Amino acid sequence: MFGDLVHLAGDVTQYVTLAAGAYGGAVLARTQDQAADAAVRVGQRLAQRIFGVRGEDEEVPEALADVIDDPDDGDNQAALRKAVRKALAGDAELAAQVRQWGQVQEAHKTRVRVMTSGERSPAVHTNHGIIATGDGNTLTR
């Protein structure tokens, strides 16, 4: 059971990190951004379910605040993952609800994780071509 929570917390943390990077301090607010992609929306819903809905001006838990400040920092992500795991371990009903969410459950089953955050960060599962980031790239065939 504990190992299962470790994997589940890891999967959840990836979504929450994406949402924290996209929404910043408003990640726990009830606002909906229709332009946000599905993974970001799932991350926001997970963050709200785990940490509670709060107003944009209200303080967020320290582990989440650190990820909001620097979503690419691995130490921040590890602290958030631990906070998520503790929340799931402390509330069996919450853990069961989170397991039922389609995207998290699917990621948990397949162990394939393709997520990224940060400016110009590509994420692919399989690539049979060129991925070019940055300005002024010239690609020829």
PDB file of C-alpha atoms in Angstrom, residues 11-117:
ATOM      1  CA  ASP A  11       1.944  11.073 -10.585  1.00  0.00           C
ATOM      2  CA  VAL A  12      -0.155  13.695  -8.788  1.00  0.00           C
ATOM      3  CA  THR A  13       2.870  15.917  -8.161  1.00  0.00           C
ATOM      4  CA  GLN A  14       3.612  16.145 -11.879  1.00  0.00           C
ATOM      5  CA  TYR A  15       0.134  17.496 -12.583  1.00  0.00           C
ATOM      6  CA  VAL A  16       0.153  19.863  -9.603  1.00  0.00           C
ATOM      7  CA  THR A  17       3.586  21.184 -10.640  1.00  0.00           C
ATOM      8  CA  LEU A  18       2.259  21.962 -14.128  1.00  0.00           C
ATOM      9  CA  ALA A  19      -0.721  23.784 -12.666  1.00  0.00           C
ATOM     10  CA  ALA A  20       1.461  25.673 -10.174  1.00  0.00           C
ATOM     11  CA  GLY A  21       3.704  26.822 -13.002  1.00  0.00           C
ATOM     12  CA  ALA A  22       0.716  27.931 -15.081  1.00  0.00           C
ATOM     13  CA  TYR A  23      -1.447  29.518 -12.376  1.00  0.00           C
ATOM     14  CA  GLY A  24       1.070  30.583  -9.741  1.00  0.00           C
ATOM     15  CA  GLY A  25      -0.534  31.630  -6.476  1.00  0.00           C
ATOM     16  CA  ALA A  26      -4.001  31.242  -7.981  1.00  0.00           C
ATOM     17  CA  VAL A  27      -3.601  27.475  -8.325  1.00  0.00           C
ATOM     18  CA  LEU A  28      -5.905  26.889  -5.345  1.00  0.00           C
ATOM     19  CA  ALA A  29      -8.460  29.508  -6.425  1.00  0.00           C
ATOM     20  CA  ARG A  30     -11.692  28.323  -8.027  1.00  0.00           C
ATOM     21  CA  THR A  31     -11.059  30.225 -11.240  1.00  0.00           C
ATOM     22  CA  GLN A  32     -11.122  28.246 -14.464  1.00  0.00           C
ATOM     23  CA  ASP A  33      -8.918  29.135 -17.395  1.00  0.00           C
ATOM     24  CA  GLN A  34     -10.485  27.755 -20.544  1.00  0.00           C
ATOM     25  CA  ALA A  35      -7.232  28.297 -22.430  1.00  0.00           C
ATOM     26  CA  ALA A  36      -5.269  25.988 -20.120  1.00  0.00           C
ATOM     27  CA  ASP A  37      -4.612  22.499 -21.420  1.00  0.00           C
ATOM     28  CA  ALA A  38      -6.136  19.400 -19.877  1.00  0.00           C
ATOM     29  CA  ALA A  39      -3.064  18.441 -17.826  1.00  0.00           C
ATOM     30  CA  VAL A  40      -2.928  21.884 -16.212  1.00  0.00           C
ATOM     31  CA  ARG A  41      -6.642  21.742 -15.366  1.00  0.00           C
ATOM     32  CA  VAL A  42      -6.230  18.267 -13.859  1.00  0.00           C
ATOM     33  CA  GLY A  43      -3.286  19.547 -11.820  1.00  0.00           C
ATOM     34  CA  GLN A  44      -5.319  22.459 -10.520  1.00  0.00           C
ATOM     35  CA  ARG A  45      -8.224  20.203  -9.545  1.00  0.00           C
ATOM     36  CA  LEU A  46      -5.848  17.811  -7.771  1.00  0.00           C
ATOM     37  CA  ALA A  47      -4.140  20.666  -5.922  1.00  0.00           C
ATOM     38  CA  GLN A  48      -7.502  22.050  -4.829  1.00  0.00           C
ATOM     39  CA  ARG A  49      -8.703  18.627  -3.677  1.00  0.00           C
ATOM     40  CA  ILE A  50      -5.517  17.890  -1.722  1.00  0.00           C
ATOM     41  CA  PHE A  51      -4.752  21.339  -0.284  1.00  0.00           C
ATOM     42  CA  GLY A  52      -8.213  22.914  -0.347  1.00  0.00           C
ATOM     43  CA  VAL A  53      -9.725  25.750  -2.352  1.00  0.00           C
ATOM     44  CA  ARG A  54      -8.440  29.173  -1.344  1.00  0.00           C
ATOM     45  CA  GLY A  55      -8.757  32.714  -2.548  1.00  0.00           C
ATOM     46  CA  GLU A  56      -5.995  34.147  -4.735  1.00  0.00           C
ATOM     47  CA  ASP A  57      -4.854  36.343  -1.850  1.00  0.00           C
ATOM     48  CA  GLU A  58      -4.732  33.488   0.690  1.00  0.00           C
ATOM     49  CA  GLU A  59      -1.519  31.735   1.650  1.00  0.00           C
ATOM     50  CA  VAL A  60      -0.790  28.320   0.138  1.00  0.00           C
ATOM     51  CA  PRO A  61       1.076  25.471   1.867  1.00  0.00           C
ATOM     52  CA  GLU A  62       4.856  25.952   1.911  1.00  0.00           C
ATOM     53  CA  ALA A  63       5.639  22.969  -0.327  1.00  0.00           C
ATOM     54  CA  LEU A  64       3.229  24.255  -2.974  1.00  0.00           C
ATOM     55  CA  ALA A  65       4.439  27.851  -2.594  1.00  0.00           C
ATOM     56  CA  ASP A  66       8.019  26.709  -3.261  1.00  0.00           C
ATOM     57  CA  VAL A  67       6.937  24.948  -6.464  1.00  0.00           C
ATOM     58  CA  ILE A  68       5.019  28.060  -7.515  1.00  0.00           C
ATOM     59  CA  ASP A  69       8.193  30.119  -7.011  1.00  0.00           C
ATOM     60  CA  ASP A  70      10.395  27.658  -8.933  1.00  0.00           C
ATOM     61  CA  PRO A  71       8.542  24.759 -10.608  1.00  0.00           C
ATOM     62  CA  ASP A  72      11.719  23.421 -12.247  1.00  0.00           C
ATOM     63  CA  ASP A  73      13.588  22.899  -8.959  1.00  0.00           C
ATOM     64  CA  GLY A  74      13.786  19.173  -8.196  1.00  0.00           C
ATOM     65  CA  ASP A  75      14.025  19.781  -4.439  1.00  0.00           C
ATOM     66  CA  ASN A  76      10.799  21.785  -4.528  1.00  0.00           C
ATOM     67  CA  GLN A  77       9.088  19.003  -6.467  1.00  0.00           C
ATOM     68  CA  ALA A  78      10.351  16.409  -3.967  1.00  0.00           C
ATOM     69  CA  ALA A  79       8.970  18.422  -1.029  1.00  0.00           C
ATOM     70  CA  LEU A  80       5.628  18.757  -2.821  1.00  0.00           C
ATOM     71  CA  ARG A  81       5.598  15.033  -3.600  1.00  0.00           C
ATOM     72  CA  LYS A  82       6.169  14.291   0.110  1.00  0.00           C
ATOM     73  CA  ALA A  83       3.348  16.662   1.132  1.00  0.00           C
ATOM     74  CA  VAL A  84       1.017  15.015  -1.398  1.00  0.00           C
ATOM     75  CA  ARG A  85       1.986  11.537  -0.202  1.00  0.00           C
ATOM     76  CA  LYS A  86       1.346  12.527   3.438  1.00  0.00           C
ATOM     77  CA  ALA A  87      -2.059  13.946   2.525  1.00  0.00           C
ATOM     78  CA  LEU A  88      -2.987  10.772   0.630  1.00  0.00           C
ATOM     79  CA  ALA A  89      -1.688   8.497   3.400  1.00  0.00           C
ATOM     80  CA  GLY A  90      -3.628  10.467   6.019  1.00  0.00           C
ATOM     81  CA  ASP A  91      -6.947  10.345   4.174  1.00  0.00           C
ATOM     82  CA  ALA A  92      -7.918   6.986   2.645  1.00  0.00           C
ATOM     83  CA  GLU A  93     -11.048   8.490   1.071  1.00  0.00           C
ATOM     84  CA  LEU A  94      -9.003  11.207  -0.627  1.00  0.00           C
ATOM     85  CA  ALA A  95      -6.501   8.623  -1.909  1.00  0.00           C
ATOM     86  CA  ALA A  96      -9.340   6.508  -3.305  1.00  0.00           C
ATOM     87  CA  GLN A  97     -10.886   9.519  -5.047  1.00  0.00           C
ATOM     88  CA  VAL A  98      -7.570  10.558  -6.579  1.00  0.00           C
ATOM     89  CA  ARG A  99      -6.925   7.006  -7.818  1.00  0.00           C
ATOM     90  CA  GLN A 100     -10.241   7.110  -9.667  1.00  0.00           C
ATOM     91  CA  TRP A 101      -9.331  10.154 -11.713  1.00  0.00           C
ATOM     92  CA  GLY A 102      -8.786   8.925 -15.235  1.00  0.00           C
ATOM     93  CA  GLN A 103      -5.556  10.689 -16.151  1.00  0.00           C
ATOM     94  CA  VAL A 104      -3.810   9.894 -12.885  1.00  0.00           C
ATOM     95  CA  GLN A 105      -4.979   6.307 -12.937  1.00  0.00           C
ATOM     96  CA  GLU A 106      -3.833   5.876 -16.539  1.00  0.00           C
ATOM     97  CA  ALA A 107      -0.418   7.388 -15.835  1.00  0.00           C
ATOM     98  CA  HIS A 108      -0.134   5.160 -12.761  1.00  0.00           C
ATOM     99  CA  LYS A 109      -0.889   2.011 -14.780  1.00  0.00           C
ATOM    100  CA  THR A 110       1.391   2.661 -17.731  1.00  0.00           C
ATOM    101  CA  ARG A 111       4.362   4.206 -15.922  1.00  0.00           C
ATOM    102  CA  VAL A 112       4.906   6.312 -19.029  1.00  0.00           C
ATOM    103  CA  ARG A 113       5.402   9.907 -18.010  1.00  0.00           C
ATOM    104  CA  VAL A 114       5.752  12.613 -20.576  1.00  0.00           C
ATOM    105  CA  MET A 115       5.425  15.992 -18.940  1.00  0.00           C
ATOM    106  CA  THR A 116       7.493  19.105 -18.978  1.00  0.00           C
ATOM    107  CA  SER A 117       7.484  22.568 -17.589  1.00  0.00           C
TER     108      SER A 117
END
